[in-house]
PDB file of C-alpha atoms in Angstrom:
ATOM      1  CA  MET A 452      -0.752  -6.281   5.689  1.00  0.00           C
ATOM      2  CA  ALA A 453       0.989  -4.329   2.916  1.00  0.00           C
ATOM      3  CA  THR A 454      -0.319  -4.356  -0.638  1.00  0.00           C
ATOM      4  CA  ASP A 455       1.891  -4.367  -3.743  1.00  0.00           C
ATOM      5  CA  PHE A 456       0.457  -2.166  -6.498  1.00  0.00           C
ATOM      6  CA  VAL A 457       1.867  -2.809  -9.977  1.00  0.00           C
ATOM      7  CA  VAL A 458       1.622   0.639 -11.552  1.00  0.00           C
ATOM      8  CA  GLY A 459      -0.379   0.323 -14.773  1.00  0.00           C
ATOM      9  CA  ASP A 460      -1.136  -3.343 -14.014  1.00  0.00           C
ATOM     10  CA  ASP A 461      -0.174  -5.477 -17.037  1.00  0.00           C
ATOM     11  CA  LYS A 462       0.674  -2.377 -19.142  1.00  0.00           C
ATOM     12  CA  GLY A 463       3.324  -1.233 -16.666  1.00  0.00           C
ATOM     13  CA  TRP A 464       4.937   2.229 -16.735  1.00  0.00           C
ATOM     14  CA  THR A 465       4.592   3.216 -20.385  1.00  0.00           C
ATOM     15  CA  LEU A 466       3.540   5.883 -22.867  1.00  0.00           C
ATOM     16  CA  ASP A 467      -0.062   7.021 -23.340  1.00  0.00           C
ATOM     17  CA  PHE A 468      -1.615   5.218 -20.372  1.00  0.00           C
ATOM     18  CA  ASN A 469      -4.077   6.981 -18.057  1.00  0.00           C
ATOM     19  CA  TYR A 470      -2.461   6.625 -14.622  1.00  0.00           C
ATOM     20  CA  THR A 471      -5.071   8.915 -13.063  1.00  0.00           C
ATOM     21  CA  ALA A 472      -7.785   6.437 -14.022  1.00  0.00           C
ATOM     22  CA  TRP A 473      -5.581   3.541 -12.875  1.00  0.00           C
ATOM     23  CA  ALA A 474      -5.157   5.063  -9.390  1.00  0.00           C
ATOM     24  CA  GLU A 475      -8.829   5.997  -9.040  1.00  0.00           C
ATOM     25  CA  GLY A 476     -10.633   3.872  -6.476  1.00  0.00           C
ATOM     26  CA  LYS A 477      -7.437   2.376  -5.061  1.00  0.00           C
ATOM     27  CA  VAL A 478      -6.566   2.945  -1.408  1.00  0.00           C
ATOM     28  CA  PHE A 479      -2.834   3.448  -0.915  1.00  0.00           C
ATOM     29  CA  ARG A 480      -1.633   3.087   2.673  1.00  0.00           C
ATOM     30  CA  VAL A 481       1.619   3.636   4.540  1.00  0.00           C
ATOM     31  CA  GLY A 482       3.595   0.397   4.164  1.00  0.00           C
ATOM     32  CA  ASP A 483       2.207  -0.456   0.710  1.00  0.00           C
ATOM     33  CA  ASN A 484       4.540  -0.723  -2.289  1.00  0.00           C
ATOM     34  CA  LEU A 485       4.374   0.777  -5.770  1.00  0.00           C
ATOM     35  CA  LEU A 486       6.005  -1.482  -8.352  1.00  0.00           C
ATOM     36  CA  PHE A 487       7.083   0.272 -11.551  1.00  0.00           C
ATOM     37  CA  ASN A 488       7.817  -2.118 -14.448  1.00  0.00           C
ATOM     38  CA  TYR A 489       9.222  -0.604 -17.649  1.00  0.00           C
ATOM     39  CA  ASP A 490      11.900  -0.761 -20.340  1.00  0.00           C
ATOM     40  CA  LYS A 491      14.876   0.843 -18.584  1.00  0.00           C
ATOM     41  CA  ALA A 492      16.362   1.998 -21.898  1.00  0.00           C
ATOM     42  CA  SER A 493      13.212   4.005 -22.651  1.00  0.00           C
ATOM     43  CA  HIS A 494      11.855   5.205 -19.283  1.00  0.00           C
ATOM     44  CA  ASN A 495      12.638   6.005 -15.661  1.00  0.00           C
ATOM     45  CA  VAL A 496      10.776   7.097 -12.533  1.00  0.00           C
ATOM     46  CA  LEU A 497      11.333  10.368 -10.702  1.00  0.00           C
ATOM     47  CA  LYS A 498       9.856  11.277  -7.327  1.00  0.00           C
ATOM     48  CA  VAL A 499       8.821  14.931  -7.619  1.00  0.00           C
ATOM     49  CA  ASN A 500       6.743  17.525  -5.761  1.00  0.00           C
ATOM     50  CA  GLY A 501       3.355  18.898  -6.820  1.00  0.00           C
ATOM     51  CA  THR A 502       4.748  21.908  -8.696  1.00  0.00           C
ATOM     52  CA  GLN A 503       7.245  19.781 -10.609  1.00  0.00           C
ATOM     53  CA  PHE A 504       4.485  17.276 -11.367  1.00  0.00           C
ATOM     54  CA  GLN A 505       2.253  19.964 -12.905  1.00  0.00           C
ATOM     55  CA  GLY A 506       5.065  21.269 -15.107  1.00  0.00           C
ATOM     56  CA  CYS A 507       6.738  17.903 -15.759  1.00  0.00           C
ATOM     57  CA  ASN A 508       9.965  19.395 -14.384  1.00  0.00           C
ATOM     58  CA  PHE A 509      12.679  17.936 -12.174  1.00  0.00           C
ATOM     59  CA  THR A 510      16.162  18.691 -10.896  1.00  0.00           C
ATOM     60  CA  ALA A 511      19.230  16.639 -10.059  1.00  0.00           C
ATOM     61  CA  ASP A 512      17.972  16.599  -6.454  1.00  0.00           C
ATOM     62  CA  ASN A 513      14.947  14.442  -7.310  1.00  0.00           C
ATOM     63  CA  ASP A 514      15.145  10.720  -6.569  1.00  0.00           C
ATOM     64  CA  LEU A 515      15.769   8.926  -9.867  1.00  0.00           C
ATOM     65  CA  LEU A 516      14.896   5.254 -10.276  1.00  0.00           C
ATOM     66  CA  SER A 517      16.034   3.503 -13.419  1.00  0.00           C
ATOM     67  CA  SER A 518      16.265  -0.271 -12.899  1.00  0.00           C
ATOM     68  CA  GLY A 519      13.155  -1.103 -14.947  1.00  0.00           C
ATOM     69  CA  LYS A 520      11.726  -2.925 -11.923  1.00  0.00           C
ATOM     70  CA  ASP A 521      11.551  -0.296  -9.201  1.00  0.00           C
ATOM     71  CA  SER A 522       9.789  -0.758  -5.882  1.00  0.00           C
ATOM     72  CA  ILE A 523       8.810   2.249  -3.780  1.00  0.00           C
ATOM     73  CA  THR A 524       7.589   1.663  -0.241  1.00  0.00           C
ATOM     74  CA  LEU A 525       5.069   4.288   0.816  1.00  0.00           C
ATOM     75  CA  LYS A 526       6.504   5.526   4.111  1.00  0.00           C
ATOM     76  CA  ALA A 527       4.383   8.570   4.944  1.00  0.00           C
ATOM     77  CA  GLU A 528       0.844   9.850   4.523  1.00  0.00           C
ATOM     78  CA  GLY A 529      -0.006  12.521   1.968  1.00  0.00           C
ATOM     79  CA  ARG A 530       0.219  13.169  -1.741  1.00  0.00           C
ATOM     80  CA  LYS A 531       3.025  11.521  -3.742  1.00  0.00           C
ATOM     81  CA  TRP A 532       3.974  12.443  -7.305  1.00  0.00           C
ATOM     82  CA  TYR A 533       5.936  10.439  -9.892  1.00  0.00           C
ATOM     83  CA  ILE A 534       6.902  11.226 -13.490  1.00  0.00           C
ATOM     84  CA  CYS A 535       9.018   9.805 -16.295  1.00  0.00           C
ATOM     85  CA  GLY A 536      12.003  12.074 -16.886  1.00  0.00           C
ATOM     86  CA  LYS A 537      12.815  10.860 -20.395  1.00  0.00           C
ATOM     87  CA  GLY A 538      12.105  13.172 -23.334  1.00  0.00           C
ATOM     88  CA  ASN A 539       8.571  14.544 -23.348  1.00  0.00           C
ATOM     89  CA  HIS A 540       7.038  11.374 -21.864  1.00  0.00           C
ATOM     90  CA  CYS A 541       5.503  13.242 -18.917  1.00  0.00           C
ATOM     91  CA  ALA A 542       4.233  16.328 -20.768  1.00  0.00           C
ATOM     92  CA  ASN A 543       2.995  14.687 -23.978  1.00  0.00           C
ATOM     93  CA  HIS A 544       2.427  11.030 -23.123  1.00  0.00           C
ATOM     94  CA  GLN A 545       0.771  10.998 -19.656  1.00  0.00           C
ATOM     95  CA  MET A 546       3.696   9.288 -17.890  1.00  0.00           C
ATOM     96  CA  LYS A 547       2.808  10.824 -14.555  1.00  0.00           C
ATOM     97  CA  LEU A 548       1.156   9.446 -11.459  1.00  0.00           C
ATOM     98  CA  VAL A 549      -0.224  11.175  -8.373  1.00  0.00           C
ATOM     99  CA  ILE A 550      -1.584   9.253  -5.400  1.00  0.00           C
ATOM    100  CA  ASN A 551      -2.791  10.031  -1.905  1.00  0.00           C
ATOM    101  CA  VAL A 552      -1.334   7.822   0.826  1.00  0.00           C
ATOM    102  CA  GLU A 553      -3.492   7.146   3.875  1.00  0.00           C
ATOM    103  CA  ALA A 554      -2.499   5.910   7.333  1.00  0.00           C
ATOM    104  CA  ALA A 555      -1.582   2.258   7.665  1.00  0.00           C
ATOM    105  CA  ALA A 556      -4.528  -0.086   8.101  1.00  0.00           C
ATOM    106  CA  PRO A 557      -5.228  -0.796  11.766  1.00  0.00           C
ATOM    107  CA  THR A 558      -4.004  -4.168  12.903  1.00  0.00           C
ATOM    108  CA  SER A 559      -6.718  -6.500  14.121  1.00  0.00           C
ATOM    109  CA  ALA A 560      -6.868  -7.341  17.815  1.00  0.00           C
ATOM    110  CA  PRO A 561      -5.966 -10.897  18.818  1.00  0.00           C
ATOM    111  CA  ALA A 562      -8.888 -13.281  19.167  1.00  0.00           C
ATOM    112  CA  PRO A 563     -10.179 -13.635  22.724  1.00  0.00           C
ATOM    113  CA  THR A 564      -9.162 -16.793  24.551  1.00  0.00           C
ATOM    114  CA  SER A 565     -11.805 -19.407  25.210  1.00  0.00           C
ATOM    115  CA  SER A 566     -11.008 -19.904  28.904  1.00  0.00           C
ATOM    116  CA  ALA A 567     -14.408 -18.617  30.116  1.00  0.00           C
ATOM    117  CA  PRO A 568     -16.409 -21.703  29.023  1.00  0.00           C
ATOM    118  CA  SER A 569     -13.873 -24.058  30.611  1.00  0.00           C
ATOM    119  CA  ARG A 570     -14.063 -22.151  33.939  1.00  0.00           C
ATOM    120  CA  ILE A 571     -17.857 -22.441  33.895  1.00  0.00           C
ATOM    121  CA  ALA A 572     -17.603 -26.173  33.271  1.00  0.00           C
ATOM    122  CA  SER A 573     -15.141 -26.534  36.179  1.00  0.00           C
ATOM    123  CA  LEU A 574     -17.413 -24.590  38.537  1.00  0.00           C
ATOM    124  CA  SER A 575     -20.466 -26.603  37.454  1.00  0.00           C
ATOM    125  CA  GLY A 576     -18.629 -29.850  38.153  1.00  0.00           C
ATOM    126  CA  ALA A 577     -17.529 -28.648  41.615  1.00  0.00           C
ATOM    127  CA  LEU A 578     -21.096 -27.585  42.439  1.00  0.00           C
ATOM    128  CA  ILE A 579     -22.488 -31.000  41.488  1.00  0.00           C
ATOM    129  CA  VAL A 580     -19.869 -32.735  43.674  1.00  0.00           C
ATOM    130  CA  ALA A 581     -20.741 -30.449  46.612  1.00  0.00           C
ATOM    131  CA  ILE A 582     -24.496 -31.103  46.253  1.00  0.00           C
ATOM    132  CA  ALA A 583     -23.879 -34.852  46.030  1.00  0.00           C
ATOM    133  CA  ALA A 584     -21.764 -34.701  49.202  1.00  0.00           C
ATOM    134  CA  ILE A 585     -24.503 -32.834  51.098  1.00  0.00           C
ATOM    135  CA  PHE A 586     -27.432 -35.015  49.998  1.00  0.00           C
ATOM    136  CA  GLY A 587     -25.541 -38.228  49.365  1.00  0.00           C
TER     137      GLY A 587
END
């Protein structure tokens, strides 16, 4: 079952928040969702690569999200990088997030059926009837 992760929890996507600490200890899996909540007049979300993440750089080719309530479904395993592309928010105000996405959680097997006990009861009943017929 997919998990929705609200980036930054109640603080959202904002200035001067430690997103590295926020992501620490969380397990992100294929199928999970990242929910970015922010003031759309002040911030945005850009999907970038590792080099762009380190330098807080981006190009027009990067996916830009700017609704203020963006949802990103994690579709593949591996590292994923996100930054704010407004002003110096990434470089000077920690508006950057890197996560590692793991394989989807295995689905649980269906519960075994309980037909075995009922078959035993049926056989026991037939055996009692047969014994009664022989000795009766």
